[in-house]
Amino acid sequence: MKQGLALRLFNSLGRKLQEFTPIHPGKVGLYTCGPTVYNFAHIGNLKTYIFEDILRRTLEYLKYDVTHVMNVTDVGHLSDDADQGEDRMMIGARKTGKTVWEIADFFTNAFFRDLEHLHIVKPTIICKATEHIQDMIDLIVRIEKNGFTYFKGGNLYFDISKFPDYGKLANLNLADLKAGARIEVDENKKNPHDFVLWFTQSKFEHQAMLWDSPWGRGYPGWHIECSAMSIRYLGETFDIHCGGVDHIQVHHTNEIAQAEAATGKKWVNYWLHGEFLVTSNAKMSKSLENFITLNSLKERGYDALDYRYFCLGAHYRKQQNFSFEDLDAARTARNNLLDRVARLKKQSDNDSSEPIAGNALRHLESFQENLLNDLNMPKCLSDLWNLLKDEKIEPHLKLRVVLEMDKVFGLNLEAAHLEDVVLNDKLMRLLNERDEARINKDYTRADEIRVQLEDEGIIIEDTPDGVRWRRK
RNA sequence: GGCGCCGUACCCAAGUGGUAAGGGAGAGGUCUGCAAAACCUUUAUGCACCGGUUCGAAUCCGGUCGGCGCCUCCA
């Protein structure tokens, strides 16, 4: 790593680029909001996990020992404002005839399969909300003891008027909040932005998940799980918390209020938020049902990593437009990339341990600079391409730098290789026949065979070193 | 109403004061029997529009127009 480079990240708390300094030298506590498992993740959701993976890989590239915690929200949540609507898990269960637990399990598995296909490094700790109810209750007790709650209509509420810093992440102020509230207000709330810590009064029938608590049998409010589990695994103050931009105003704002009301300490130092994927100028969302899953991309013939490459093409803090045309461009680019790397492999003798210097070093350092500048992946990709196209660099050296960069890209370039397609006897005979035809200058016959082979999925290329073939 | 994001070539997309990265697509070329692949060259005197600041602005300030998100479960 180039001397004097420091990682700079855009902190949503304060809205500016800041140099990253961990609480404990050499170690990072990272919490990333995970999925609510009542449906498949869509590629918009996955964009955020890809961004977080780049962050995780970057931290590890910088030799930090990262403890990465991700929650799985397998408790049902309301589909609407506080006391209305239906539990999302219940809706899922009703549609499929499964229990809520089976639904949670099924979609949790599907989610982590997606992450695997996207080459997203698995979190150090994955924690399910339903397995941490006691942690949540304990935290709520502390919040209550510190005087931030009130109990009304069967539910325990967080009183935001008791927390002067409320809204600091989202640049909100309490006066505006009252004026701006347009949602039909829960009558029990003193302030429209108060939120429930623990429900005992639910208006759904057949609430499937219930636990005993000091406030009665019920279930936790949504926000409390992240506060409780992150504190459990990362301590009362930790380094980085990530999520999608949609979480800034409510979820993360409420998490901060709860956590800091309980501990009296600053909870998180750096907040990072990924912007949305949009399609023809509308966001992709589960409730709008305009969403595309990773599986459906595969059914259309794309590789999960095509989508990963696509996401790398835009900065994580900018909305990115999705279209199949652009995904095609990403796929072509990635295939070209794999091709180049595969050729490099063929050209390099793998015994090089000489130091990276000259142009190779220049490209690598540029990459590092762009990486540390708030994870500028588009620029990093540009460095990768400039490296690949630089003719002054020896193949083996080039390859080493490529693989070095790929520690962060996570495009699995290591696995790139020229495919050796073994032809069966019939095809081999055709190939030989074509060779003969060409020697005899019977090009009509030769071209005929080329078409024939293409129909079999084999592309023929005549090179100065003889004929070469590959799969279509 | 409040809080935010954005408008750069045919498409995607970097660039936050010093004269427009990269990818895809297109065009021309080298090579080839022809292709393919590869390689080379090429494609924005201009960054929504109008003012302003400055020696200098896509970049800063003000305004206009347009697109999007959050404020209700959501990445």
Coordinates of C-alpha atoms (C1' of nucleotides) in Angstrom, one line a residue:
Chain A
M1 CA 0.0 0.0 0.0
K2 CA 1.2 3.4 -0.9
Q3 CA 2.5 5.4 2.0
G4 CA 0.3 8.1 3.4
L5 CA -3.0 6.9 2.0
A6 CA -5.9 6.8 4.3
L7 CA -9.4 5.4 3.9
R8 CA -11.9 8.2 3.5
L9 CA -15.6 7.4 3.7
F10 CA -18.7 9.5 3.4
N11 CA -20.4 9.6 6.8
S12 CA -24.1 10.1 6.6
L13 CA -23.8 11.5 10.1
G14 CA -22.6 14.9 9.3
R15 CA -22.8 14.3 5.5
K16 CA -19.2 14.6 4.7
L17 CA -16.1 12.6 3.7
Q18 CA -14.1 11.6 6.8
E19 CA -10.9 9.8 7.3
F20 CA -11.7 6.4 8.8
T21 CA -10.2 5.8 12.3
P22 CA -11.3 2.6 14.1
I23 CA -12.0 2.5 17.8
H24 CA -9.5 -0.3 18.3
P25 CA -6.4 -0.1 16.1
G26 CA -6.4 -2.8 13.5
K27 CA -9.9 -3.9 14.2
V28 CA -13.3 -2.9 12.8
G29 CA -16.8 -3.6 14.0
L30 CA -19.1 -3.6 11.1
Y31 CA -22.9 -3.9 11.2
T32 CA -24.9 -4.2 8.0
C33 CA -28.7 -4.3 8.0
G34 CA -29.9 -7.6 6.7
P35 CA -33.0 -8.8 5.0
T36 CA -36.6 -9.2 6.2
V37 CA -37.2 -12.7 5.0
Y38 CA -40.8 -12.8 3.8
N39 CA -39.9 -12.8 0.1
F40 CA -37.0 -13.2 -2.3
A41 CA -34.4 -10.4 -2.3
H42 CA -34.6 -8.4 -5.5
I43 CA -31.6 -7.1 -7.4
G44 CA -32.1 -3.7 -5.9
N45 CA -31.7 -5.1 -2.4
L46 CA -28.7 -7.0 -3.6
K47 CA -27.0 -3.9 -4.9
T48 CA -26.7 -2.7 -1.3
Y49 CA -25.2 -6.0 -0.2
I50 CA -22.7 -5.8 -3.0
F51 CA -21.7 -2.3 -1.9
E52 CA -21.3 -3.5 1.7
D53 CA -19.2 -6.4 0.4
I54 CA -16.9 -4.0 -1.3
L55 CA -16.5 -2.1 2.0
R56 CA -15.8 -5.3 3.9
R57 CA -13.2 -6.4 1.3
T58 CA -11.6 -3.0 1.3
L59 CA -11.3 -3.1 5.1
E60 CA -9.7 -6.5 4.9
Y61 CA -7.5 -5.4 2.0
L62 CA -6.2 -2.8 4.4
K63 CA -5.5 -5.6 6.8
Y64 CA -8.1 -4.8 9.3
D65 CA -9.5 -7.6 11.4
V66 CA -13.2 -7.2 10.6
T67 CA -16.1 -8.5 12.7
H68 CA -19.0 -8.2 10.3
V69 CA -22.5 -8.7 11.8
M70 CA -25.7 -9.1 9.8
N71 CA -29.1 -9.5 11.1
V72 CA -31.9 -11.6 9.7
T73 CA -35.3 -10.1 10.4
D74 CA -37.5 -13.2 10.8
V75 CA -40.0 -11.5 13.0
G76 CA -43.1 -10.4 11.3
H77 CA -43.6 -6.7 10.7
L78 CA -46.4 -4.5 9.9
S79 CA -47.1 -3.8 6.3
D80 CA -48.6 -0.4 7.2
D81 CA -48.5 2.2 9.9
A82 CA -48.2 1.2 13.5
D83 CA -51.5 -0.3 14.3
Q84 CA -52.9 -1.2 10.9
G85 CA -52.0 -3.5 8.1
E86 CA -51.0 -7.1 8.1
D87 CA -47.9 -8.8 9.2
R88 CA -45.7 -9.4 6.2
M89 CA -44.6 -12.8 7.3
M90 CA -48.3 -13.7 7.8
I91 CA -49.1 -12.6 4.3
G92 CA -46.3 -14.8 3.0
A93 CA -47.5 -17.7 5.0
R94 CA -51.1 -17.4 3.9
K95 CA -50.1 -17.3 0.3
T96 CA -48.1 -20.4 0.4
G97 CA -49.8 -22.4 3.1
K98 CA -46.6 -22.7 5.1
T99 CA -45.9 -21.6 8.7
V100 CA -44.2 -18.3 9.3
W101 CA -41.2 -20.2 10.6
E102 CA -41.0 -22.2 7.4
I103 CA -41.3 -19.0 5.3
A104 CA -38.5 -17.4 7.2
D105 CA -36.3 -20.4 6.8
F106 CA -37.0 -20.7 3.1
F107 CA -36.3 -17.1 2.3
T108 CA -33.3 -16.9 4.6
N109 CA -31.7 -19.8 2.7
A110 CA -32.6 -18.3 -0.7
F111 CA -31.0 -15.0 0.4
F112 CA -27.7 -16.5 1.4
R113 CA -27.6 -18.5 -1.8
D114 CA -27.9 -15.3 -3.7
L115 CA -25.0 -13.8 -1.7
E116 CA -22.9 -16.8 -2.4
H117 CA -23.5 -16.6 -6.2
L118 CA -22.6 -12.9 -6.1
H119 CA -19.3 -13.8 -4.3
I120 CA -20.3 -11.8 -1.3
V121 CA -18.1 -12.7 1.7
K122 CA -20.2 -14.2 4.4
P123 CA -20.7 -12.1 7.5
T124 CA -18.7 -13.2 10.5
I125 CA -21.9 -13.4 12.5
I126 CA -25.4 -13.8 11.2
C127 CA -28.0 -13.3 13.8
K128 CA -31.7 -14.0 13.7
A129 CA -34.1 -11.6 15.4
T130 CA -36.1 -14.5 16.9
E131 CA -33.1 -15.9 18.6
H132 CA -32.3 -12.6 20.4
I133 CA -35.6 -11.6 21.9
Q134 CA -34.1 -11.6 25.4
D135 CA -31.4 -9.2 24.3
M136 CA -34.1 -6.9 23.0
I137 CA -36.1 -7.1 26.2
D138 CA -33.0 -6.4 28.2
L139 CA -32.2 -3.3 26.1
I140 CA -35.8 -2.1 26.4
V141 CA -35.6 -2.4 30.1
R142 CA -32.6 -0.2 30.1
I143 CA -34.3 2.4 27.9
E144 CA -37.3 2.3 30.3
K145 CA -35.2 2.7 33.4
N146 CA -33.6 5.8 31.8
G147 CA -37.0 7.3 31.4
F148 CA -37.4 7.3 27.6
T149 CA -40.6 5.4 27.4
Y150 CA -44.3 5.4 28.1
F151 CA -46.9 2.6 28.1
K152 CA -50.2 3.2 26.4
G153 CA -52.9 1.1 24.9
G154 CA -51.0 -2.0 25.5
N155 CA -47.8 -1.0 23.8
L156 CA -44.5 0.4 25.1
Y157 CA -43.5 3.5 23.1
F158 CA -40.2 5.4 22.8
D159 CA -40.7 9.1 23.6
I160 CA -38.6 11.0 21.2
S161 CA -39.2 14.3 23.0
K162 CA -36.9 12.9 25.8
F163 CA -34.1 12.4 23.3
P164 CA -32.8 15.9 22.3
D165 CA -30.6 14.5 19.5
Y166 CA -33.5 12.7 17.8
G167 CA -33.1 13.0 14.0
K168 CA -29.5 14.1 13.9
L169 CA -28.6 11.5 11.3
A170 CA -31.4 12.6 9.0
N171 CA -31.1 16.4 9.6
L172 CA -34.6 16.4 11.1
N173 CA -35.8 18.7 13.8
L174 CA -38.6 17.9 16.2
A175 CA -40.7 21.0 15.4
D176 CA -40.7 20.3 11.7
L177 CA -41.6 16.7 12.3
K178 CA -44.8 17.6 14.0
A179 CA -45.8 20.0 11.3
G180 CA -44.9 17.6 8.5
A181 CA -46.6 14.5 9.8
R182 CA -49.2 13.5 7.3
I183 CA -49.8 9.9 8.3
E184 CA -52.8 9.0 10.2
V185 CA -51.5 9.0 13.7
D186 CA -51.6 6.3 16.2
E187 CA -53.8 7.9 18.9
N188 CA -51.6 6.5 21.7
K189 CA -48.6 8.4 20.5
K190 CA -47.6 11.7 22.1
N191 CA -45.6 12.6 19.0
P192 CA -46.3 11.1 15.6
H193 CA -42.7 10.0 15.4
D194 CA -42.7 8.1 18.7
F195 CA -42.4 4.4 17.9
V196 CA -43.2 1.1 19.5
L197 CA -40.6 -0.8 21.4
W198 CA -42.8 -3.7 22.4
F199 CA -46.3 -4.6 21.2
T200 CA -48.8 -6.5 23.3
Q201 CA -51.8 -5.2 21.4
S202 CA -51.8 -6.4 17.9
K203 CA -54.7 -6.0 15.6
F204 CA -53.9 -9.0 13.5
E205 CA -55.5 -12.2 14.3
H206 CA -53.3 -15.3 14.7
Q207 CA -50.1 -13.5 15.4
A208 CA -47.8 -16.5 15.2
M209 CA -44.8 -15.2 17.0
L210 CA -45.3 -14.1 20.6
W211 CA -43.0 -13.9 23.6
D212 CA -43.4 -13.1 27.3
S213 CA -42.0 -9.9 28.5
P214 CA -42.2 -7.4 31.4
W215 CA -44.9 -5.6 29.4
G216 CA -46.9 -8.7 28.7
R217 CA -47.0 -11.3 26.0
G218 CA -46.2 -9.8 22.6
Y219 CA -43.5 -9.1 20.2
P220 CA -40.7 -6.5 19.7
G221 CA -40.9 -3.3 17.6
W222 CA -38.9 -3.5 14.4
H223 CA -36.1 -1.1 15.2
I224 CA -35.0 -2.7 18.5
E225 CA -33.5 -5.8 16.9
C226 CA -30.6 -4.0 15.2
S227 CA -29.7 -2.0 18.3
A228 CA -29.9 -5.1 20.6
M229 CA -27.9 -7.4 18.3
S230 CA -25.3 -5.0 17.3
I231 CA -24.6 -4.1 20.9
R232 CA -24.5 -7.8 21.8
Y233 CA -21.9 -8.6 19.2
L234 CA -20.0 -5.4 18.7
G235 CA -20.3 -3.5 21.9
E236 CA -22.0 -0.3 23.0
T237 CA -20.0 1.8 20.6
F238 CA -18.7 0.4 17.3
D239 CA -17.3 1.6 14.1
I240 CA -19.5 1.3 11.0
H241 CA -23.2 0.7 10.4
C242 CA -24.5 0.4 6.8
G243 CA -27.8 0.1 5.1
G244 CA -29.9 1.5 2.3
V245 CA -30.8 5.2 2.1
D246 CA -34.4 4.4 2.8
H247 CA -33.4 3.6 6.4
I248 CA -31.9 6.9 7.3
Q249 CA -35.0 8.7 8.3
V250 CA -36.9 6.2 10.3
H251 CA -35.1 2.9 11.0
H252 CA -31.6 4.2 11.7
T253 CA -32.8 7.3 13.3
N254 CA -34.8 5.3 15.7
E255 CA -32.1 2.8 16.3
I256 CA -29.8 5.6 17.3
A257 CA -32.3 7.0 19.7
Q258 CA -32.9 3.6 21.4
A259 CA -29.3 2.5 21.6
E260 CA -28.1 5.8 22.9
A261 CA -31.0 6.2 25.3
A262 CA -30.1 2.8 26.8
T263 CA -26.3 3.2 27.0
G264 CA -25.9 7.0 27.3
K265 CA -23.0 6.7 24.8
K266 CA -22.4 7.4 21.2
W267 CA -23.5 4.3 19.4
V268 CA -22.0 4.3 15.9
N269 CA -19.1 6.3 14.5
Y270 CA -19.6 6.0 10.8
W271 CA -22.9 5.5 8.9
L272 CA -22.8 4.5 5.3
H273 CA -25.8 4.3 3.0
G274 CA -26.2 2.8 -0.4
E275 CA -28.4 4.5 -2.9
F276 CA -31.2 2.8 -4.8
L277 CA -31.3 0.9 -8.0
V278 CA -34.1 2.3 -10.2
T279 CA -35.8 1.0 -13.3
S280 CA -37.0 3.3 -16.0
N281 CA -37.1 6.0 -13.4
A282 CA -38.9 4.1 -10.7
K283 CA -37.5 2.3 -7.7
M284 CA -37.6 -1.4 -7.6
S285 CA -39.7 -2.6 -4.6
K286 CA -41.2 -5.6 -3.2
S287 CA -44.5 -4.0 -2.6
L288 CA -44.8 -2.5 -6.1
E289 CA -44.0 -6.0 -7.4
N290 CA -41.9 -4.6 -10.2
F291 CA -38.9 -6.4 -8.9
I292 CA -36.3 -8.7 -10.6
T293 CA -34.6 -11.4 -8.7
L294 CA -31.2 -12.8 -9.2
N295 CA -32.7 -16.1 -10.2
S296 CA -34.7 -14.5 -12.9
L297 CA -31.5 -13.0 -14.3
K298 CA -30.0 -16.5 -14.4
E299 CA -33.1 -17.8 -16.2
R300 CA -32.4 -15.2 -18.8
G301 CA -28.8 -16.5 -19.2
Y302 CA -26.9 -14.0 -17.1
D303 CA -24.3 -15.0 -14.5
A304 CA -24.7 -13.5 -11.0
L305 CA -21.3 -11.9 -11.5
D306 CA -22.5 -10.0 -14.5
Y307 CA -24.8 -8.3 -12.1
R308 CA -22.0 -7.7 -9.6
Y309 CA -19.9 -6.2 -12.4
F310 CA -22.9 -4.0 -13.4
C311 CA -23.1 -2.7 -9.9
L312 CA -19.4 -1.9 -9.8
G313 CA -20.0 0.4 -12.7
A314 CA -21.6 3.1 -10.6
H315 CA -20.7 4.7 -7.3
Y316 CA -22.6 3.3 -4.3
R317 CA -24.0 6.7 -3.3
K318 CA -25.6 7.3 -6.6
Q319 CA -28.9 6.0 -7.9
Q320 CA -28.2 3.5 -10.6
N321 CA -30.4 2.9 -13.5
F322 CA -31.1 -0.7 -14.4
S323 CA -32.0 -1.9 -17.9
F324 CA -31.2 -5.1 -19.7
E325 CA -29.4 -3.2 -22.3
D326 CA -27.0 -2.0 -19.6
L327 CA -26.7 -5.4 -18.0
D328 CA -25.8 -6.8 -21.5
A329 CA -23.0 -4.2 -21.6
A330 CA -21.8 -5.4 -18.2
R331 CA -21.9 -9.0 -19.3
T332 CA -19.9 -8.3 -22.5
A333 CA -17.4 -6.3 -20.5
R334 CA -17.0 -9.0 -17.9
N335 CA -16.6 -11.7 -20.6
N336 CA -13.9 -9.6 -22.3
L337 CA -12.3 -9.2 -18.9
L338 CA -12.3 -12.9 -18.2
D339 CA -10.9 -13.5 -21.7
R340 CA -8.0 -11.1 -21.2
V341 CA -7.2 -12.6 -17.8
A342 CA -7.3 -16.1 -19.1
R343 CA -4.9 -15.1 -21.9
L344 CA -2.6 -13.5 -19.4
K345 CA -2.6 -16.7 -17.4
K346 CA -1.5 -18.7 -20.5
Q347 CA 1.3 -16.2 -21.2
S348 CA 2.7 -16.0 -17.7
D349 CA 5.0 -18.4 -16.0
N350 CA 3.8 -18.4 -12.5
D351 CA 7.1 -18.1 -10.7
S352 CA 7.2 -14.4 -10.4
S353 CA 7.9 -12.8 -7.1
E354 CA 9.7 -9.7 -8.2
P355 CA 8.4 -6.5 -6.7
I356 CA 5.6 -4.7 -8.5
A357 CA 7.2 -1.7 -10.1
G358 CA 7.0 0.7 -13.0
N359 CA 3.7 1.0 -14.8
A360 CA 2.2 -1.9 -13.0
L361 CA 2.8 -0.1 -9.7
R362 CA 1.4 3.1 -11.1
H363 CA -1.9 1.5 -12.0
L364 CA -2.0 -0.3 -8.7
E365 CA -1.4 2.9 -6.8
S366 CA -4.0 4.7 -8.7
F367 CA -6.4 1.9 -8.0
Q368 CA -5.6 2.2 -4.3
E369 CA -6.1 5.9 -4.3
N370 CA -9.5 5.6 -5.9
L371 CA -10.5 2.7 -3.6
L372 CA -9.6 4.7 -0.5
N373 CA -11.5 7.7 -1.8
D374 CA -14.9 6.5 -0.6
L375 CA -14.8 3.2 -2.6
N376 CA -14.9 4.7 -6.1
M377 CA -15.4 1.4 -8.0
P378 CA -16.0 3.0 -11.4
K379 CA -12.6 4.6 -11.2
C380 CA -11.1 1.4 -9.9
L381 CA -12.5 -0.5 -12.8
S382 CA -11.0 2.1 -15.1
D383 CA -7.6 1.5 -13.5
L384 CA -8.1 -2.2 -14.1
W385 CA -8.8 -1.7 -17.8
N386 CA -5.9 0.7 -18.1
L387 CA -3.6 -1.8 -16.6
L388 CA -4.8 -4.5 -18.9
K389 CA -4.3 -2.4 -22.0
D390 CA -0.9 -1.2 -21.0
E391 CA 1.5 -3.0 -23.3
K392 CA 4.6 -2.1 -21.4
I393 CA 3.8 -4.5 -18.6
E394 CA 4.9 -8.1 -18.6
P395 CA 2.0 -10.6 -18.5
H396 CA 2.9 -12.3 -15.3
L397 CA 3.3 -8.9 -13.5
K398 CA 0.0 -7.7 -15.0
L399 CA -1.7 -10.8 -13.8
R400 CA -0.4 -10.4 -10.3
V401 CA -1.8 -6.8 -10.1
V402 CA -5.1 -7.9 -11.6
L403 CA -5.5 -10.5 -9.0
E404 CA -4.5 -8.1 -6.3
M405 CA -7.2 -5.7 -7.4
D406 CA -9.7 -8.5 -7.6
K407 CA -9.4 -9.0 -3.9
V408 CA -11.7 -6.0 -3.7
F409 CA -13.7 -6.4 -6.9
G410 CA -14.6 -10.0 -6.0
L411 CA -15.1 -10.9 -9.6
N412 CA -13.4 -14.3 -9.2
L413 CA -10.9 -13.5 -11.9
E414 CA -8.7 -16.2 -10.4
A415 CA -11.0 -18.7 -12.0
A416 CA -10.7 -17.3 -15.5
H417 CA -9.3 -19.7 -17.9
L418 CA -9.5 -20.5 -21.6
E419 CA -12.0 -23.2 -22.0
D420 CA -10.5 -26.3 -23.5
V421 CA -13.4 -27.8 -25.3
V422 CA -13.0 -31.5 -26.1
L423 CA -14.6 -32.3 -29.4
N424 CA -16.2 -35.7 -30.0
D425 CA -15.1 -37.9 -32.9
K426 CA -17.7 -36.6 -35.3
L427 CA -16.8 -33.0 -34.8
M428 CA -13.1 -33.8 -34.9
R429 CA -13.6 -35.5 -38.2
L430 CA -15.5 -32.4 -39.5
L431 CA -12.7 -30.2 -38.3
N432 CA -10.1 -32.3 -40.1
E433 CA -12.1 -32.3 -43.2
R434 CA -12.3 -28.5 -43.1
D435 CA -8.5 -28.3 -42.7
E436 CA -8.1 -30.4 -45.8
A437 CA -10.7 -28.4 -47.7
R438 CA -8.8 -25.3 -46.9
I439 CA -5.5 -26.7 -48.0
N440 CA -7.2 -27.6 -51.3
K441 CA -8.7 -24.1 -51.4
D442 CA -12.2 -25.6 -51.4
Y443 CA -13.5 -22.6 -49.4
T444 CA -17.1 -23.3 -50.1
R445 CA -16.8 -26.7 -48.3
A446 CA -14.7 -25.2 -45.5
D447 CA -17.3 -22.5 -44.8
E448 CA -20.1 -25.1 -45.0
I449 CA -18.4 -27.0 -42.2
R450 CA -17.8 -23.8 -40.2
V451 CA -21.5 -23.2 -40.2
Q452 CA -22.2 -26.8 -39.4
L453 CA -19.9 -26.6 -36.4
E454 CA -21.4 -23.4 -35.3
D455 CA -24.8 -25.1 -35.3
E456 CA -23.2 -27.5 -32.8
G457 CA -22.2 -24.6 -30.7
I458 CA -18.5 -24.5 -31.7
I459 CA -16.9 -21.3 -33.0
I460 CA -13.9 -21.8 -35.3
E461 CA -11.0 -19.4 -35.4
D462 CA -8.1 -19.7 -37.8
T463 CA -5.0 -18.3 -36.3
P464 CA -1.4 -18.2 -37.5
D465 CA -0.7 -21.1 -35.2
G466 CA -3.5 -23.3 -36.7
V467 CA -7.1 -23.7 -36.0
R468 CA -8.6 -22.9 -32.6
W469 CA -12.1 -23.5 -31.4
R470 CA -14.3 -22.5 -28.5
R471 CA -17.8 -22.9 -27.3
K472 CA -20.2 -20.3 -28.6
Chain B
rG1 C1' -44.7 20.7 3.8
rG2 C1' -39.8 18.5 5.7
rC3 C1' -35.2 15.7 4.5
rG4 C1' -32.2 14.0 0.4
rC5 C1' -30.3 12.3 -4.6
rC6 C1' -29.7 13.6 -9.7
rG7 C1' -29.6 15.9 -14.9
rU8 C1' -22.1 14.6 -18.6
rA9 C1' -21.4 11.5 -25.9
rC10 C1' -25.9 6.5 -29.0
rC11 C1' -26.3 3.8 -23.8
rC12 C1' -24.2 3.1 -18.8
rA13 C1' -21.0 6.1 -16.0
rA14 C1' -16.4 8.7 -13.5
rG15 C1' -14.8 13.5 -12.8
rU16 C1' -16.2 18.7 -6.7
rG17 C1' -11.7 25.0 -9.5
rG18 C1' -7.1 24.1 -14.3
rU19 C1' -9.2 22.6 -19.5
rA20 C1' -13.8 15.9 -20.2
rA21 C1' -11.7 8.3 -16.9
rG22 C1' -13.6 3.6 -18.1
rG23 C1' -17.1 0.1 -20.2
rG24 C1' -20.7 -1.2 -24.0
rA25 C1' -22.3 0.1 -28.9
rG26 C1' -20.9 2.4 -33.8
rA27 C1' -17.2 3.7 -37.7
rG28 C1' -12.3 3.1 -40.1
rG29 C1' -7.9 0.1 -40.3
rU30 C1' -4.1 -4.1 -39.5
rC31 C1' -4.3 -9.4 -39.9
rU32 C1' -7.3 -13.3 -42.7
rG33 C1' -9.2 -17.1 -48.7
rC34 C1' -13.4 -15.1 -46.2
rA35 C1' -14.7 -14.7 -41.3
rA36 C1' -13.8 -14.7 -36.1
rA37 C1' -10.6 -13.3 -32.4
rA38 C1' -6.9 -9.9 -31.3
rC39 C1' -4.7 -5.3 -31.8
rC40 C1' -4.7 0.0 -33.5
rU41 C1' -7.4 4.6 -34.6
rU42 C1' -11.8 7.1 -34.0
rU43 C1' -16.7 9.1 -31.7
rA44 C1' -18.7 15.6 -26.1
rU45 C1' -14.6 22.9 -28.0
rG46 C1' -18.6 20.6 -24.4
rC47 C1' -21.1 18.7 -19.2
rA48 C1' -30.2 20.5 -18.6
rC49 C1' -31.0 26.1 -19.0
rC50 C1' -30.0 31.3 -17.4
rG51 C1' -27.2 34.6 -14.6
rG52 C1' -22.9 35.4 -11.1
rU53 C1' -17.9 34.7 -8.7
rU54 C1' -12.9 33.7 -10.8
rC55 C1' -7.1 34.6 -14.6
rG56 C1' -9.8 30.0 -15.2
rA57 C1' -16.2 26.3 -13.7
rA58 C1' -19.1 20.2 -15.6
rU59 C1' -17.1 21.4 -10.8
rC60 C1' -18.5 27.2 -6.4
rC61 C1' -23.0 30.8 -5.6
rG62 C1' -28.2 32.3 -7.1
rG63 C1' -32.3 31.2 -10.1
rU64 C1' -35.3 28.2 -13.8
rC65 C1' -36.8 23.6 -15.9
rG66 C1' -36.9 18.3 -15.6
rG67 C1' -36.3 13.2 -13.2
rC68 C1' -36.0 10.2 -8.6
rG69 C1' -36.1 8.7 -3.4
rC70 C1' -37.5 8.9 1.9
rC71 C1' -40.9 11.0 5.5
rU72 C1' -45.8 4.2 6.1
rC73 C1' -42.9 -2.2 5.7
rC74 C1' -38.9 -1.5 2.2
rA75 C1' -31.7 -1.9 0.3

